[in-house]
XYZ file of C-alpha atoms in Angstrom:
218
model
C -24.683 -11.325 -35.419
C -21.478 -9.947 -33.951
C -20.984 -6.551 -35.572
C -17.360 -5.467 -36.016
C -15.706 -2.158 -36.806
C -12.346 -2.773 -38.491
C -9.708 -0.026 -38.538
C -6.267 -0.304 -40.137
C -4.454 2.141 -42.391
C -3.290 -0.654 -44.690
C -5.999 -1.672 -47.150
C -4.493 -5.128 -47.696
C -4.511 -5.829 -43.954
C -8.157 -4.751 -43.725
C -9.066 -6.965 -46.669
C -7.270 -9.944 -45.152
C -8.828 -9.534 -41.707
C -12.265 -9.020 -43.221
C -11.906 -12.179 -45.301
C -10.916 -14.196 -42.229
C -13.868 -12.907 -40.214
C -16.226 -13.602 -43.133
C -15.527 -17.308 -42.624
C -17.687 -17.111 -39.494
C -21.358 -16.647 -40.478
C -22.103 -14.975 -37.154
C -19.534 -12.182 -37.558
C -20.149 -9.175 -39.800
C -17.777 -6.276 -40.513
C -20.197 -3.343 -40.563
C -17.668 -0.545 -41.087
C -14.035 0.003 -42.081
C -11.698 2.886 -41.329
C -8.195 3.837 -42.424
C -7.458 6.107 -39.469
C -8.385 6.441 -35.819
C -10.527 9.532 -36.107
C -12.729 7.947 -38.754
C -12.924 4.821 -36.606
C -14.402 6.828 -33.724
C -16.945 8.476 -36.043
C -17.985 5.114 -37.522
C -18.218 3.544 -34.080
C -20.611 6.276 -33.021
C -22.691 5.707 -36.159
C -22.761 1.886 -36.150
C -22.388 1.048 -32.434
C -20.524 -2.238 -33.098
C -20.144 -4.960 -30.497
C -16.429 -5.141 -31.252
C -13.966 -2.495 -32.463
C -10.866 -4.114 -33.959
C -8.202 -1.387 -34.120
C -4.675 -1.280 -35.446
C -2.405 0.299 -32.849
C -0.531 2.489 -35.330
C -2.800 4.652 -37.484
C -2.681 8.232 -38.834
C -4.675 11.185 -37.475
C -5.446 9.285 -34.273
C -3.680 6.096 -33.201
C -5.535 2.982 -32.134
C -4.904 3.545 -28.438
C -6.433 7.027 -28.455
C -9.260 5.917 -30.724
C -9.989 2.955 -28.452
C -10.102 5.186 -25.393
C -12.609 7.489 -27.084
C -14.752 4.573 -28.263
C -14.852 3.083 -24.763
C -15.911 6.440 -23.350
C -18.630 6.929 -25.971
C -19.761 3.305 -26.160
C -18.955 1.339 -22.989
C -20.763 -1.686 -24.426
C -18.320 -1.900 -27.358
C -15.352 -4.182 -26.719
C -12.066 -2.829 -28.052
C -9.446 -5.240 -29.401
C -6.008 -4.039 -30.475
C -4.267 -5.422 -33.548
C -0.545 -5.422 -32.938
C 2.731 -6.653 -34.341
C 5.096 -8.638 -32.153
C 7.505 -6.423 -30.246
C 5.279 -3.367 -29.680
C 5.673 -3.741 -25.932
C 5.195 -0.083 -25.027
C 1.934 0.025 -26.955
C 0.695 -3.185 -25.349
C 1.465 -1.865 -21.882
C -0.359 1.402 -22.589
C -3.381 -0.403 -23.990
C -3.552 -2.609 -20.905
C -3.690 0.458 -18.717
C -6.330 2.062 -20.936
C -8.700 -0.889 -20.628
C -8.518 -2.771 -23.928
C -10.451 -6.050 -23.952
C -7.996 -7.984 -26.063
C -4.828 -8.141 -28.145
C -4.330 -10.006 -31.393
C -1.187 -10.403 -33.471
C -1.469 -9.576 -37.151
C 0.852 -12.496 -37.831
C -1.103 -14.906 -35.641
C -3.234 -17.908 -36.507
C -6.414 -16.800 -38.338
C -8.406 -18.968 -35.924
C -7.194 -16.738 -33.098
C -8.759 -13.742 -34.807
C -12.189 -15.335 -34.891
C -11.806 -16.743 -31.370
C -10.732 -13.352 -30.058
C -13.629 -11.467 -31.612
C -16.091 -14.046 -30.322
C -14.587 -13.996 -26.841
C -14.692 -10.242 -26.323
C -18.167 -10.028 -27.847
C -19.239 -12.481 -25.145
C -17.723 -10.343 -22.417
C -14.443 -12.206 -21.965
C -10.880 -10.956 -22.286
C -8.697 -12.350 -25.038
C -4.939 -12.313 -25.372
C -3.204 -13.959 -28.287
C -1.073 -16.649 -26.576
C 2.151 -15.045 -27.828
C 1.004 -11.641 -26.600
C 0.009 -13.125 -23.237
C 3.451 -14.608 -22.752
C 5.069 -11.324 -23.775
C 2.875 -9.257 -21.470
C 4.078 -11.334 -18.545
C 7.587 -10.008 -19.091
C 6.673 -6.311 -19.370
C 8.384 -4.381 -16.620
C 10.242 -7.439 -15.292
C 10.368 -11.187 -15.366
C 7.495 -13.273 -14.024
C 9.622 -14.487 -11.121
C 9.980 -10.906 -9.913
C 6.328 -10.051 -10.481
C 4.925 -13.223 -8.950
C 5.270 -12.322 -5.248
C 3.578 -8.951 -5.763
C 0.730 -10.583 -7.684
C 0.280 -13.220 -4.989
C 0.089 -10.468 -2.400
C -2.606 -8.747 -4.440
C -4.780 -11.855 -4.592
C -4.311 -12.463 -0.859
C -7.614 -10.795 0.145
C -9.622 -12.916 -2.321
C -11.733 -15.805 -1.099
C -11.184 -19.284 -2.517
C -14.219 -18.891 -4.761
C -13.030 -15.501 -5.999
C -9.674 -17.046 -6.864
C -11.456 -19.752 -8.833
C -13.320 -17.090 -10.790
C -10.129 -15.098 -11.361
C -8.308 -18.180 -12.639
C -11.077 -18.793 -15.169
C -10.955 -15.161 -16.267
C -7.232 -15.668 -16.812
C -8.014 -18.739 -18.903
C -10.193 -16.576 -21.147
C -13.628 -17.882 -20.169
C -16.689 -15.667 -20.533
C -19.154 -15.026 -17.712
C -21.516 -17.671 -19.052
C -18.713 -20.240 -19.315
C -17.527 -19.459 -15.791
C -21.075 -19.820 -14.495
C -21.410 -23.235 -16.129
C -18.017 -24.398 -14.885
C -18.726 -23.388 -11.277
C -22.477 -24.184 -11.295
C -23.437 -20.564 -10.670
C -25.855 -18.154 -12.292
C -24.353 -15.476 -14.529
C -25.451 -12.677 -12.205
C -23.453 -14.222 -9.372
C -20.363 -14.363 -11.565
C -20.768 -10.665 -12.383
C -21.020 -9.910 -8.675
C -17.833 -11.868 -8.006
C -16.037 -10.020 -10.785
C -17.067 -6.635 -9.425
C -15.621 -7.559 -6.040
C -12.464 -9.030 -7.587
C -11.799 -5.920 -9.694
C -12.239 -3.700 -6.636
C -9.946 -5.781 -4.429
C -7.263 -6.059 -7.098
C -7.517 -2.404 -8.080
C -8.054 -3.172 -11.776
C -10.525 -1.840 -14.317
C -11.104 -4.729 -16.686
C -10.769 -8.444 -17.379
C -7.456 -8.211 -19.208
C -5.755 -6.518 -16.262
C -7.258 -9.127 -13.933
C -6.119 -11.921 -16.260
C -2.540 -10.686 -16.172
C -2.567 -10.786 -12.366
C -3.955 -14.319 -12.564
C -1.034 -15.306 -14.814
C 1.563 -13.609 -12.614
C 0.160 -15.104 -9.404
C 0.367 -18.590 -10.895
C -3.390 -19.200 -11.029
C -3.146 -19.971 -14.736
C -0.246 -20.482 -17.128
C 0.516 -18.349 -20.135
C 0.839 -21.320 -22.440
C -1.746 -21.966 -25.091
């Protein structure tokens, strides 16, 4: 089972998200919180595989709560629930190491896909969020050359792995696609993160998008 902590200050939103996740028999919401501080306390108590956090919450916002959860429980993947247009929040969450972003107004299937993806070690960006992230701080045309420079030191195989990370594949899926063992994929990722100067898969995926290794459509 994929255990999920769900935090949102709006009870109706929590009920709706919980109902969507309940459609997947392998996902279980093990705790709910109405504010960020309670979310951190429940994460410590339940140790969920995924923490699904609203960005805007009282007492402690989702960004701060996510940062604390990642520090306390590195094995817990943090996914931010956002509304379209919260660009500053998305940019901050990227820098803080969130594993994924989902739009509250998105397709319910994206919610389940996103939770499954991050639980399996992949990054997940709602397609609309992915396209929006590409424009943060400048248009893709301006960011592309810098991104291509950053991937310059990567080997051909490392670029293949990075492109698949950008496409949202998990380590196991990348291993199958490239006929590698999962441990080798993890080794590649460690090297890629170091060479790119990033801390997580989402940050690496954005560079893959900007460098043209993968499109933002989807």
